[in-house]
Amino acid sequence: AQSVTQLGSHVSVSEGALVLLRCNYSSSVPPYLFWYVQYPNQGLQLLLKYTSAATLVKGINGFEAEFKKSETSFHLTKPSAHMSDAAEYFCAVSDWSNAGNMLTFGGGTRLMVKP
Amino acid sequence: NAGVTQTPKFQVLKTGQSMTLQCAQDMNHNSMYWYRQDPGMGLRLIYYSASEGTTDKGEVPNGYNVSRLNKREFSLRLESAAPSQTSVYFCASSEGTGESQPQHFGDGTRLSIL
């Protein structure tokens, strides 16, 4: 079974500072990986996805993530944090079965941005 | 374009009561999913429907039933609610069953069981 670990349930950065949210996965096959963002009282929105085309994936709102097979990692970064980036972020791995596509999620990281 | 719509947004139930959570998508997606979200545990899959007419158990199916009413609608039923089912429930859909297909989420139903 696939699994996802997000290091740090809470991360706090200052506005303008680098954002780094960590995600490690376990998978017996080449994975498809996703980052989602959840704003308060809303559902999850797709930030970006890795589908093996390129190891550096660019997403919306200035976020990007790098797939490192040797480290089984897919960390999310943004060069300069904005107040509007405060939200909860989820890393997920796709777990294919004969019946369909299931996502396995990490526990989430809540990003706080200080003025 | 509404995407994935869930009703109700909030609900309080007493232990033992039953309830159906409704979900509809207008993106002509084939696959639909129900998750529950609990603090520190991310989202866990309850049931999914790869296509109209099929449903399968996910990671935490006990205490729930589902119905894929048609291509647009996928409902989740709690037959006898328990306090352990207090959670935020999310419905999602994806275009197909390919593993690179992203899932699109509704805004959730916040359910409290007293």
Coordinates of C-alpha atoms in Angstrom, one line a residue:
Chain A
A1 CA 0.0 0.0 0.0
Q2 CA 1.1 3.5 -0.7
S3 CA 1.7 6.0 2.1
V4 CA 2.5 9.7 2.4
T5 CA 4.3 11.5 5.3
Q6 CA 4.3 15.2 5.7
L7 CA 6.9 16.4 8.1
G8 CA 5.6 19.2 10.3
S9 CA 1.9 19.6 11.0
H10 CA 2.4 23.4 11.4
V11 CA 4.9 25.6 9.6
S12 CA 5.3 29.3 10.3
V13 CA 7.1 31.8 8.0
S14 CA 7.4 35.5 7.7
E15 CA 5.9 37.3 4.7
G16 CA 8.5 37.3 1.9
A17 CA 10.4 34.3 3.2
L18 CA 10.9 31.0 1.5
V19 CA 8.1 28.4 1.9
L20 CA 9.2 24.7 2.2
L21 CA 6.6 22.1 2.9
R22 CA 8.0 18.5 3.1
C23 CA 6.4 15.4 1.6
N24 CA 7.8 11.9 1.5
Y25 CA 6.0 8.9 0.0
S26 CA 6.3 5.2 -0.2
S27 CA 5.3 3.4 -3.4
S28 CA 6.2 0.1 -5.0
V29 CA 5.6 1.6 -8.5
P30 CA 6.4 4.9 -10.1
P31 CA 4.0 7.3 -8.4
Y32 CA 1.7 10.0 -9.5
L33 CA 2.0 12.8 -6.9
F34 CA -0.2 15.8 -6.1
W35 CA -0.3 18.8 -3.9
Y36 CA -3.6 20.3 -2.8
V37 CA -4.4 23.5 -0.9
Q38 CA -7.3 23.9 1.5
Y39 CA -8.5 27.4 2.6
P40 CA -10.7 27.7 5.7
N41 CA -14.2 26.2 5.2
Q42 CA -13.5 25.2 1.6
G43 CA -12.7 22.0 -0.3
L44 CA -9.3 21.1 -1.7
Q45 CA -7.9 22.8 -4.7
L46 CA -5.2 21.3 -6.9
L47 CA -1.9 23.1 -6.8
L48 CA 0.2 20.9 -9.0
K49 CA 0.7 17.3 -10.0
Y50 CA 3.7 15.1 -11.0
T51 CA 3.1 12.6 -13.8
S52 CA 6.7 11.7 -14.8
A53 CA 7.0 14.2 -17.6
A54 CA 9.4 16.5 -15.7
T55 CA 10.9 16.3 -12.2
L56 CA 10.3 20.0 -11.5
V57 CA 6.7 20.8 -11.6
K58 CA 5.2 24.3 -11.6
G59 CA 1.8 25.0 -10.1
I60 CA -0.5 27.8 -9.5
N61 CA 0.1 30.8 -7.2
G62 CA 3.9 30.6 -7.7
F63 CA 4.3 27.2 -6.1
E64 CA 6.5 24.4 -7.4
A65 CA 7.6 21.0 -6.3
E66 CA 10.6 18.7 -7.2
F67 CA 10.3 15.0 -7.5
K68 CA 13.4 13.2 -6.2
K69 CA 13.2 9.5 -6.7
S70 CA 16.3 8.7 -4.7
E71 CA 14.9 10.5 -1.7
T72 CA 11.3 9.5 -2.3
S73 CA 10.3 13.1 -1.8
F74 CA 8.1 15.7 -3.4
H75 CA 8.7 18.9 -1.4
L76 CA 6.6 22.0 -2.1
T77 CA 8.3 25.4 -2.3
K78 CA 7.6 29.0 -3.0
P79 CA 10.3 31.7 -3.1
S80 CA 8.4 34.4 -1.3
A81 CA 5.4 33.8 1.0
H82 CA 2.3 36.0 0.8
M83 CA -0.3 36.5 3.5
S84 CA -2.8 34.9 1.2
D85 CA -0.8 31.6 1.2
A86 CA -1.9 30.8 4.7
A87 CA -3.9 27.6 4.4
E88 CA -3.5 23.9 4.9
Y89 CA -1.5 21.9 2.3
F90 CA -1.9 18.2 1.5
C91 CA 0.4 15.9 -0.4
A92 CA -1.2 12.9 -2.0
V93 CA -0.1 9.8 -4.0
S94 CA -2.2 8.1 -6.6
D95 CA -3.0 4.5 -5.8
W96 CA -4.2 2.7 -8.9
S97 CA -6.4 -0.3 -8.6
N98 CA -8.4 -2.2 -11.2
A99 CA -11.5 -0.3 -10.2
G100 CA -10.2 3.2 -10.2
N101 CA -7.9 5.9 -9.1
M102 CA -7.7 6.4 -5.3
L103 CA -5.7 9.1 -3.6
T104 CA -3.8 8.5 -0.4
F105 CA -3.2 11.7 1.5
G106 CA -0.6 12.9 4.0
G107 CA -1.8 14.3 7.3
G108 CA -1.5 17.9 6.1
T109 CA 0.7 20.9 7.0
R110 CA -0.9 24.2 8.1
L111 CA 1.1 27.1 6.8
M112 CA 1.0 30.3 8.8
V113 CA 2.4 33.6 7.4
K114 CA 3.5 36.3 9.8
P115 CA 3.4 39.9 8.7
Chain B
N1 CA -19.9 26.3 -13.5
A2 CA -20.6 24.9 -10.0
G3 CA -18.2 21.9 -10.2
V4 CA -18.9 19.6 -7.2
T5 CA -21.9 20.6 -5.0
Q6 CA -22.5 19.1 -1.6
T7 CA -25.6 19.4 0.6
P8 CA -26.1 20.1 3.4
K9 CA -23.1 22.2 4.4
F10 CA -23.7 21.7 8.1
Q11 CA -25.7 19.1 10.1
V12 CA -26.1 18.0 13.7
L13 CA -27.4 14.6 14.5
K14 CA -28.2 12.6 17.6
T15 CA -26.6 9.2 18.0
G16 CA -28.6 6.5 16.2
Q17 CA -30.2 8.9 13.7
S18 CA -29.8 8.3 10.0
M19 CA -28.9 10.8 7.3
T20 CA -27.9 11.0 3.6
L21 CA -25.3 13.4 2.3
Q22 CA -25.8 14.5 -1.2
C23 CA -23.2 15.2 -3.9
A24 CA -23.6 16.2 -7.5
Q25 CA -21.1 17.2 -10.2
D26 CA -21.7 19.0 -13.4
M27 CA -18.3 18.2 -15.2
N28 CA -19.5 15.0 -16.8
H29 CA -16.9 13.1 -14.8
N30 CA -17.0 9.3 -14.6
S31 CA -15.5 8.7 -11.2
M32 CA -16.7 10.0 -7.8
Y33 CA -15.4 9.6 -4.3
W34 CA -16.4 10.2 -0.6
Y35 CA -13.7 11.1 1.9
R36 CA -13.8 12.1 5.6
Q37 CA -11.3 14.6 7.0
D38 CA -10.2 14.4 10.7
P39 CA -7.5 16.6 12.3
G40 CA -4.0 15.3 11.7
M41 CA -5.2 12.4 9.5
G42 CA -5.6 14.1 6.1
L43 CA -8.4 12.7 4.0
R44 CA -9.4 9.1 4.2
L45 CA -11.4 7.4 1.4
I46 CA -14.7 5.9 2.5
Y47 CA -16.2 4.7 -0.8
Y48 CA -15.7 5.4 -4.5
S49 CA -17.5 4.8 -7.7
A50 CA -15.2 4.3 -10.7
S51 CA -18.1 4.6 -13.1
E52 CA -21.9 4.8 -13.1
G53 CA -23.3 1.5 -11.8
T54 CA -20.2 0.5 -9.7
T55 CA -19.2 1.3 -6.1
D56 CA -16.3 0.0 -4.1
K57 CA -15.1 0.3 -0.5
G58 CA -12.2 2.5 0.4
E59 CA -10.1 2.7 3.5
V60 CA -12.8 3.4 6.1
P61 CA -16.2 2.0 4.8
N62 CA -17.7 0.7 8.1
G63 CA -20.9 2.5 9.1
Y64 CA -21.5 3.9 5.7
N65 CA -23.4 3.0 2.5
V66 CA -23.3 4.8 -0.9
S67 CA -25.5 5.0 -4.0
R68 CA -24.4 6.1 -7.4
L69 CA -27.8 7.4 -8.5
N70 CA -26.7 8.4 -12.0
K71 CA -23.5 9.8 -13.6
R72 CA -23.9 13.2 -11.8
E73 CA -24.9 12.1 -8.3
F74 CA -23.2 10.1 -5.6
S75 CA -24.8 9.9 -2.1
L76 CA -23.4 8.8 1.2
R77 CA -25.7 7.4 3.9
L78 CA -25.2 6.9 7.6
E79 CA -27.7 4.4 8.8
S80 CA -27.2 4.7 12.5
A81 CA -24.9 7.7 13.3
A82 CA -22.2 7.3 16.0
P83 CA -20.1 10.1 17.7
S84 CA -17.0 8.6 15.9
Q85 CA -18.5 9.7 12.6
T86 CA -18.3 13.4 13.6
S87 CA -16.1 14.7 10.8
V88 CA -16.0 16.8 7.7
Y89 CA -17.1 14.9 4.6
F90 CA -15.8 15.7 1.2
C91 CA -17.1 14.5 -2.2
A92 CA -14.8 14.5 -5.2
S93 CA -14.9 13.6 -8.8
S94 CA -12.4 12.9 -11.6
E95 CA -12.7 12.7 -15.3
G96 CA -11.7 9.1 -15.6
T97 CA -10.0 6.4 -13.8
G98 CA -6.5 7.1 -15.0
E99 CA -4.0 7.5 -12.1
S100 CA -2.8 10.9 -13.2
Q101 CA -6.3 12.3 -13.2
P102 CA -6.7 15.0 -10.5
Q103 CA -9.8 15.0 -8.3
H104 CA -12.0 18.0 -7.9
F105 CA -13.5 18.6 -4.5
G106 CA -16.7 20.0 -3.1
D107 CA -16.7 22.4 -0.1
G108 CA -17.6 19.7 2.4
T109 CA -20.3 18.8 4.8
R110 CA -19.6 19.4 8.5
L111 CA -21.3 16.7 10.5
S112 CA -21.6 16.6 14.3
I113 CA -23.0 13.5 16.1
L114 CA -24.1 14.2 19.7

